[in-house]
Amino acid sequence: MSETAMNAARMIDMLPDSDQHLAYELIKKLVLAWDPDFTKLTPEEAKLLNEAENDEFVDAEDIDWSQIGA
């Protein structure tokens, strides 16, 4: 989590419950306006996805499942 996000969480935690809910709804509205379908990646997510795509995966169709555990 970024330093900014941690600071925001600390500040929100200092608010009364009703104001915490208001702050949460505001952040939620900002996030939905930025990415309504939740399809954008954070830099960390993009890095992990790139690493996974460049890793060596085995296609399930290439596995002889009848021989597993034999």
C-alpha positions as a printed Julia matrix, in Angstrom:
70×3 Matrix{Float64}:
   0.0     0.0     0.0
   1.33    3.43   -0.86
   2.28    5.96    1.8
  -0.56    8.22    0.63
  -3.11    5.43    1.01
  -1.82    4.58    4.49
  -2.0     8.24    5.54
  -5.54    8.53    4.18
  -6.57    5.39    6.08
  -5.06    6.77    9.3
  -6.91   10.06    8.88
 -10.21    8.34    8.08
  -9.77    6.16   11.16
  -9.68    9.3    13.33
 -13.16   10.37   12.17
 -16.45    9.45   13.86
 -18.17    6.41   12.32
 -20.71    8.45   10.34
 -17.95   10.57    8.8
 -15.88    7.45    8.09
 -18.8     6.13    6.05
 -19.05    9.43    4.17
 -15.3     9.38    3.4
 -15.57    5.76    2.23
 -18.47    6.59   -0.1
 -16.51    9.53   -1.55
 -13.47    7.34   -2.22
 -15.69    4.65   -3.73
 -17.29    7.24   -6.03
 -13.85    8.48   -7.15
 -12.64    4.95   -7.87
 -15.78    4.09   -9.83
 -15.46    7.29  -11.86
 -11.84    6.4   -12.65
 -12.53    2.72  -13.44
 -16.23    1.82  -13.55
 -15.6    -1.78  -14.63
 -12.66   -2.44  -12.26
 -10.48   -3.33  -15.26
  -7.55   -0.96  -14.77
  -4.45   -2.31  -13.09
  -2.37   -0.68  -10.43
   1.38   -0.6   -11.14
   1.85   -3.56   -8.75
  -0.92   -5.56  -10.46
   0.52   -4.79  -13.9
   3.94   -6.03  -12.76
   2.49   -9.27  -11.38
   0.41   -9.84  -14.52
   3.42   -9.24  -16.76
   5.49  -11.7   -14.73
   2.72  -14.3   -14.9
   2.31  -13.89  -18.66
   6.04  -14.36  -19.2
   6.26  -17.37  -16.88
   6.25  -20.92  -18.15
   2.74  -22.31  -17.88
   1.56  -25.71  -19.01
  -1.68  -25.82  -20.97
  -4.2   -28.14  -19.3
  -4.78  -29.84  -22.66
  -1.11  -30.87  -22.74
  -1.44  -32.87  -19.5
  -2.27  -36.57  -19.58
  -4.66  -36.47  -16.62
  -5.11  -40.26  -16.65
  -1.46  -40.63  -15.64
  -1.6   -38.25  -12.66
  -0.9   -40.18   -9.49
  -0.16  -43.41  -11.34
